[in-house]
Coordinates of C-alpha atoms in Angstrom, one line a residue:
Chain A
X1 CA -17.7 0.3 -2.8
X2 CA -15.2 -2.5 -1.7
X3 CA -14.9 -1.5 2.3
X4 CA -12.0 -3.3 3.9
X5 CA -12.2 -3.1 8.1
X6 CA -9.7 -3.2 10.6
X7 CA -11.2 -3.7 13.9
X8 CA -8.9 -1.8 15.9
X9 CA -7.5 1.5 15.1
X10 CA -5.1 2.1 17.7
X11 CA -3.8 -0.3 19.9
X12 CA -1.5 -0.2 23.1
X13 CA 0.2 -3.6 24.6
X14 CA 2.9 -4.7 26.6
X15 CA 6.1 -6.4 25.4
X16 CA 5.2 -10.2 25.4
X17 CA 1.9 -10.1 24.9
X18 CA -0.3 -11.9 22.4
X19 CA -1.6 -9.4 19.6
X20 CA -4.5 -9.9 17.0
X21 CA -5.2 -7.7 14.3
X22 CA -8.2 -8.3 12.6
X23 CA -9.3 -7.2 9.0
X24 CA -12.6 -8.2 7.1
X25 CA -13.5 -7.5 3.6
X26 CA -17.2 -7.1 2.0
X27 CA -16.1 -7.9 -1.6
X28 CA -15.9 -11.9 -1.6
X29 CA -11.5 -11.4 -2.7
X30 CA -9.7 -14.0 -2.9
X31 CA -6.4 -12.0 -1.7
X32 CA -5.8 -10.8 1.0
X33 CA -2.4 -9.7 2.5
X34 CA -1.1 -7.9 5.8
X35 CA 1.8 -5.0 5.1
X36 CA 3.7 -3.1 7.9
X37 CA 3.9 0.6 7.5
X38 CA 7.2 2.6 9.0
X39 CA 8.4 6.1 8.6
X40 CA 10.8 6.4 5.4
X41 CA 10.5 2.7 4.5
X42 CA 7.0 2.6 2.4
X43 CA 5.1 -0.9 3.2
X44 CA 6.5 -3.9 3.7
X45 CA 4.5 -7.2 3.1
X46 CA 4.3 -9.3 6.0
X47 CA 1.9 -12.1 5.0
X48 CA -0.9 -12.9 1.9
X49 CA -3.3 -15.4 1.2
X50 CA -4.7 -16.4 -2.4
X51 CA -7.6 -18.6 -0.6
X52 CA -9.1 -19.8 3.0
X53 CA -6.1 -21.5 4.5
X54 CA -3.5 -20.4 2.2
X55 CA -1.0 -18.2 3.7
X56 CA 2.5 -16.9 2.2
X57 CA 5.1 -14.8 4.0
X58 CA 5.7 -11.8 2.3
X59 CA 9.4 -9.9 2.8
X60 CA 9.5 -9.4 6.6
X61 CA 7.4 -12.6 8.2
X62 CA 9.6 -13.0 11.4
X63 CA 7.6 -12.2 14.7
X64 CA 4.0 -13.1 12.7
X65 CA 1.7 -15.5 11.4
X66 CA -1.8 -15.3 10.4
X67 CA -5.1 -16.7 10.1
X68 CA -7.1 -17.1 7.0
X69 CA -10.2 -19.5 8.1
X70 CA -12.9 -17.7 6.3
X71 CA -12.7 -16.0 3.1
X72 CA -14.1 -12.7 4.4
X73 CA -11.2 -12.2 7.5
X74 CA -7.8 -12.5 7.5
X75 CA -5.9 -12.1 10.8
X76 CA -2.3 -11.0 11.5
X77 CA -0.9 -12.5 14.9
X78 CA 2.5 -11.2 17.0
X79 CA 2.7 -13.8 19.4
X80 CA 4.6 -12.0 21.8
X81 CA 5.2 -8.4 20.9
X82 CA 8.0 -6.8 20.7
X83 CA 8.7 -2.8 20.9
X84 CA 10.1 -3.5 17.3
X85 CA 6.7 -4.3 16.2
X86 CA 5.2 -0.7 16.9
X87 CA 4.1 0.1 13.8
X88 CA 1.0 1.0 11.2
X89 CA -0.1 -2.1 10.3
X90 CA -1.9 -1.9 6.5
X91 CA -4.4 -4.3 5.7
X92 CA -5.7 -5.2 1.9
X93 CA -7.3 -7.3 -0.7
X94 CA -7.6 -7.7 -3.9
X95 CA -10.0 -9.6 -6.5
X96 CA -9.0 -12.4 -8.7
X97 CA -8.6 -10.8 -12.3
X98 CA -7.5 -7.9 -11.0
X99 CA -4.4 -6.2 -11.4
X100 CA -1.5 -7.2 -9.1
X101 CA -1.4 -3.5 -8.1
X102 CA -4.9 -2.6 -7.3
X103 CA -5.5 -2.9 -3.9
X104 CA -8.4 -2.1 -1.4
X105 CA -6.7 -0.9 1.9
X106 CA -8.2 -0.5 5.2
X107 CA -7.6 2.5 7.5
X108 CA -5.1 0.8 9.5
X109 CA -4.0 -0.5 13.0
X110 CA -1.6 1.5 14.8
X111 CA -0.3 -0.8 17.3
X112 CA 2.1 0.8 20.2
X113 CA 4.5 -1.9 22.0
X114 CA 5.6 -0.8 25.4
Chain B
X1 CA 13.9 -8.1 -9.8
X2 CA 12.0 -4.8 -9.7
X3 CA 12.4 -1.3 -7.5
X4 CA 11.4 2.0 -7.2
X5 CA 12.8 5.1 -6.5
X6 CA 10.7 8.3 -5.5
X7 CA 13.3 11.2 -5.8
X8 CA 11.8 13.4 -3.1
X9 CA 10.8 12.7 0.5
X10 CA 8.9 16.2 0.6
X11 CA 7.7 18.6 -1.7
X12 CA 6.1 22.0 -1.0
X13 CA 3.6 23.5 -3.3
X14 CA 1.4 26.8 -3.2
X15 CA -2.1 26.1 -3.8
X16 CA -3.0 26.7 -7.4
X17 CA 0.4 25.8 -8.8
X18 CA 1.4 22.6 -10.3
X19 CA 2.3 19.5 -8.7
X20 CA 5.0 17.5 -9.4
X21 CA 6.2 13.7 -8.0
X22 CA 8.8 12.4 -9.0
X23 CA 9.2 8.3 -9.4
X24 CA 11.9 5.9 -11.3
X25 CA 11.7 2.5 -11.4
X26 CA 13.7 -0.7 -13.3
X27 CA 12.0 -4.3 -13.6
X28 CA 13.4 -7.1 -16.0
X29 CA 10.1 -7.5 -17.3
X30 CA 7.0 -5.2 -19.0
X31 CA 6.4 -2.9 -15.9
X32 CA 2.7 -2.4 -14.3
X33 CA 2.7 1.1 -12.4
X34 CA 0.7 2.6 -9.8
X35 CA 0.3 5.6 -7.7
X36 CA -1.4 5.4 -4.2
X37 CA -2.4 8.4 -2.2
X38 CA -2.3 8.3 1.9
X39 CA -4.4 11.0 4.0
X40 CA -3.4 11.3 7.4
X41 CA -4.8 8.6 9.2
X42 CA -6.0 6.9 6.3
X43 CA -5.2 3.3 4.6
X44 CA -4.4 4.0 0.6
X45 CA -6.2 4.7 -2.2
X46 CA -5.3 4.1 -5.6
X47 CA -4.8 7.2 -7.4
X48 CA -4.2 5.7 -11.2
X49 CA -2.5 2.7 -13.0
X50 CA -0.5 2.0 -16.0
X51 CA -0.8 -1.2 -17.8
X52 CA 1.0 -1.2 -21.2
X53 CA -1.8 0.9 -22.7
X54 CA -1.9 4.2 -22.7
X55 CA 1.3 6.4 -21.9
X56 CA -0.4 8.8 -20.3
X57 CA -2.7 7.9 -17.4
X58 CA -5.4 9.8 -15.8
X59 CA -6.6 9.4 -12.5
X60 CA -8.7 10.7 -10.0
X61 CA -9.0 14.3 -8.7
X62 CA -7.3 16.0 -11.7
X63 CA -3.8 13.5 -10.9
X64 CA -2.3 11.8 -14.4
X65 CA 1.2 10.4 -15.0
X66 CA 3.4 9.9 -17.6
X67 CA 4.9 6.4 -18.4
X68 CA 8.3 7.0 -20.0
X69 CA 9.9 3.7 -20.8
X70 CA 13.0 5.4 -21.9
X71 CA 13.4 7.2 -19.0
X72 CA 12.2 5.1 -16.6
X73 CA 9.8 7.4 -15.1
X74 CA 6.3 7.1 -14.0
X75 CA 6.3 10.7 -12.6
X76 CA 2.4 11.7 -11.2
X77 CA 1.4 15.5 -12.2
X78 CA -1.3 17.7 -11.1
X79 CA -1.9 21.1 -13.0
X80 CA -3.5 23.0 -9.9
X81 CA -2.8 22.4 -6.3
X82 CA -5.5 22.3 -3.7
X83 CA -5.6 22.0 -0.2
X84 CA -7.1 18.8 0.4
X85 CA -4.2 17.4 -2.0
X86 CA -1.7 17.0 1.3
X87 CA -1.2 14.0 1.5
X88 CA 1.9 10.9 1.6
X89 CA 2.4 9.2 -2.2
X90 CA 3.6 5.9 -3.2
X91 CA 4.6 4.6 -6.3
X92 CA 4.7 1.1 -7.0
X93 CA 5.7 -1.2 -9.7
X94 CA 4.8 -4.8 -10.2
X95 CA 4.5 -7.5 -13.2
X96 CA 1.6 -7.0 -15.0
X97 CA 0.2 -10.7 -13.9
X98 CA 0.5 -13.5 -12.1
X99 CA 1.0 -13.3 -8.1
X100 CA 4.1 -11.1 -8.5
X101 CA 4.2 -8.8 -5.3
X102 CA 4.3 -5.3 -5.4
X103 CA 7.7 -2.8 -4.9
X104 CA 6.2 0.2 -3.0
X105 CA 8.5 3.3 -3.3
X106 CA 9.3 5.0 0.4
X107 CA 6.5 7.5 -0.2
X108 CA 6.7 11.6 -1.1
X109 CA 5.1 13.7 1.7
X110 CA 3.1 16.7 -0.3
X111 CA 2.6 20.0 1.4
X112 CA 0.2 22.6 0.0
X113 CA 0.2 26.1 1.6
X114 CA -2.3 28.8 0.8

């Protein structure tokens, strides 16, 4: 089975700090991509990458960037958190050939911002 | 341009009777569908997929869904409710290729009582 990790399943920070979030897949995909998760919104794509070092900002980007320097991991940065950014944060991947749709999720990183 | 529209925030369902979610969605183009489940806690799992073949869709644990072009519906059915069915739903629609991002609906919490 295709097992996507995210390191850290609960998170508490301050406002201004520097945040990683770190996901690594087992399944050697190409995509990977980085969605926020809020209450009566659905997700919301942040970030993806087709390949190492390829990032694209999804629909919300501002307040992130990421990291994509090995095929397997694909990091999601706040550089200075904001209580705006207390969230669920939803990683994924997908394989090339695979549908757009058919993602792999992790189990998510809920990250409070005080 | 593509959205989605799930019609109900909530629905509550007695255990042993049928389950009913309700999605709409409009995209210029020849439509891929999905349906996602979300446990509490829990990153997603794809429940089932359309893809231009087959109207009707089966997926895992006794879930299928109708795609009805006239319509515009992609609504997910299960005959019996069970308890371990509670549980958030997305819908999503996307092109059926190329890196097209996804359009995930705002989710339908179901609630099963005995």
């Amino acid at each position: 089975d295709v097992k996507v990790t995210q390191s850290s399943r609960y998170l508490v920070k301050r406002t201004g700090e520097k945040v990683f979030l770190e996901c690594v897949q087992d399944m050697d995909h190409e995509n990977m991509f980085w969605y926020r998760q809020d209450p009566g919104l659905g997700l919301r794509l942040i970030y993806f990458s087709y390949d190492v070092k390829m990032k694209e900002k999804g629909d919300i980007p501002e307040g992130y960037s990421v990291s994509r320097e090995k095929k397997e991991r694909f990091s999601l940065i706040l550089e200075s958190a904001s209580t705006n950014q207390t969230s669920m944060y939803l990683c994924a991947s997908r394989g090339t050939g695979a549908l757009p749709g058919e993602l792999f999720f992790g189990e998510g990183s809920r990250l409070t911002v005080l | 341009a593509q959205s989605v529209t799930q019609l109900d925030s909530h629905v509550s369902v007695s255990e042993g009777t049928p389950v009913l979610l309700r999605c709409n969605y409009s995209s210029s183009y020849s439509p891929s569908l999905f349906w996602y489940v979300q446990h509490p806690n829990k990153g997603l799992q794809l429940l089932l997929k359309y893809t231009s073949a087959a109207t009707l869709v089966k997926g895992i644990n006794g879930f299928e869904a109708e795609f009805k072009k006239s319509e515009t519906s992609f609504h997910l059915t299960k005959p019996s409710a069970h308890m371990s069915d509670a549980a958030e739903y997305f819908c999503v629609v996307t092109l059926i290729s190329g890196y097209s991002t996804l359009t995930f609906g705002k989710g339908t919490m179901l609630l099963v009582s005995p």
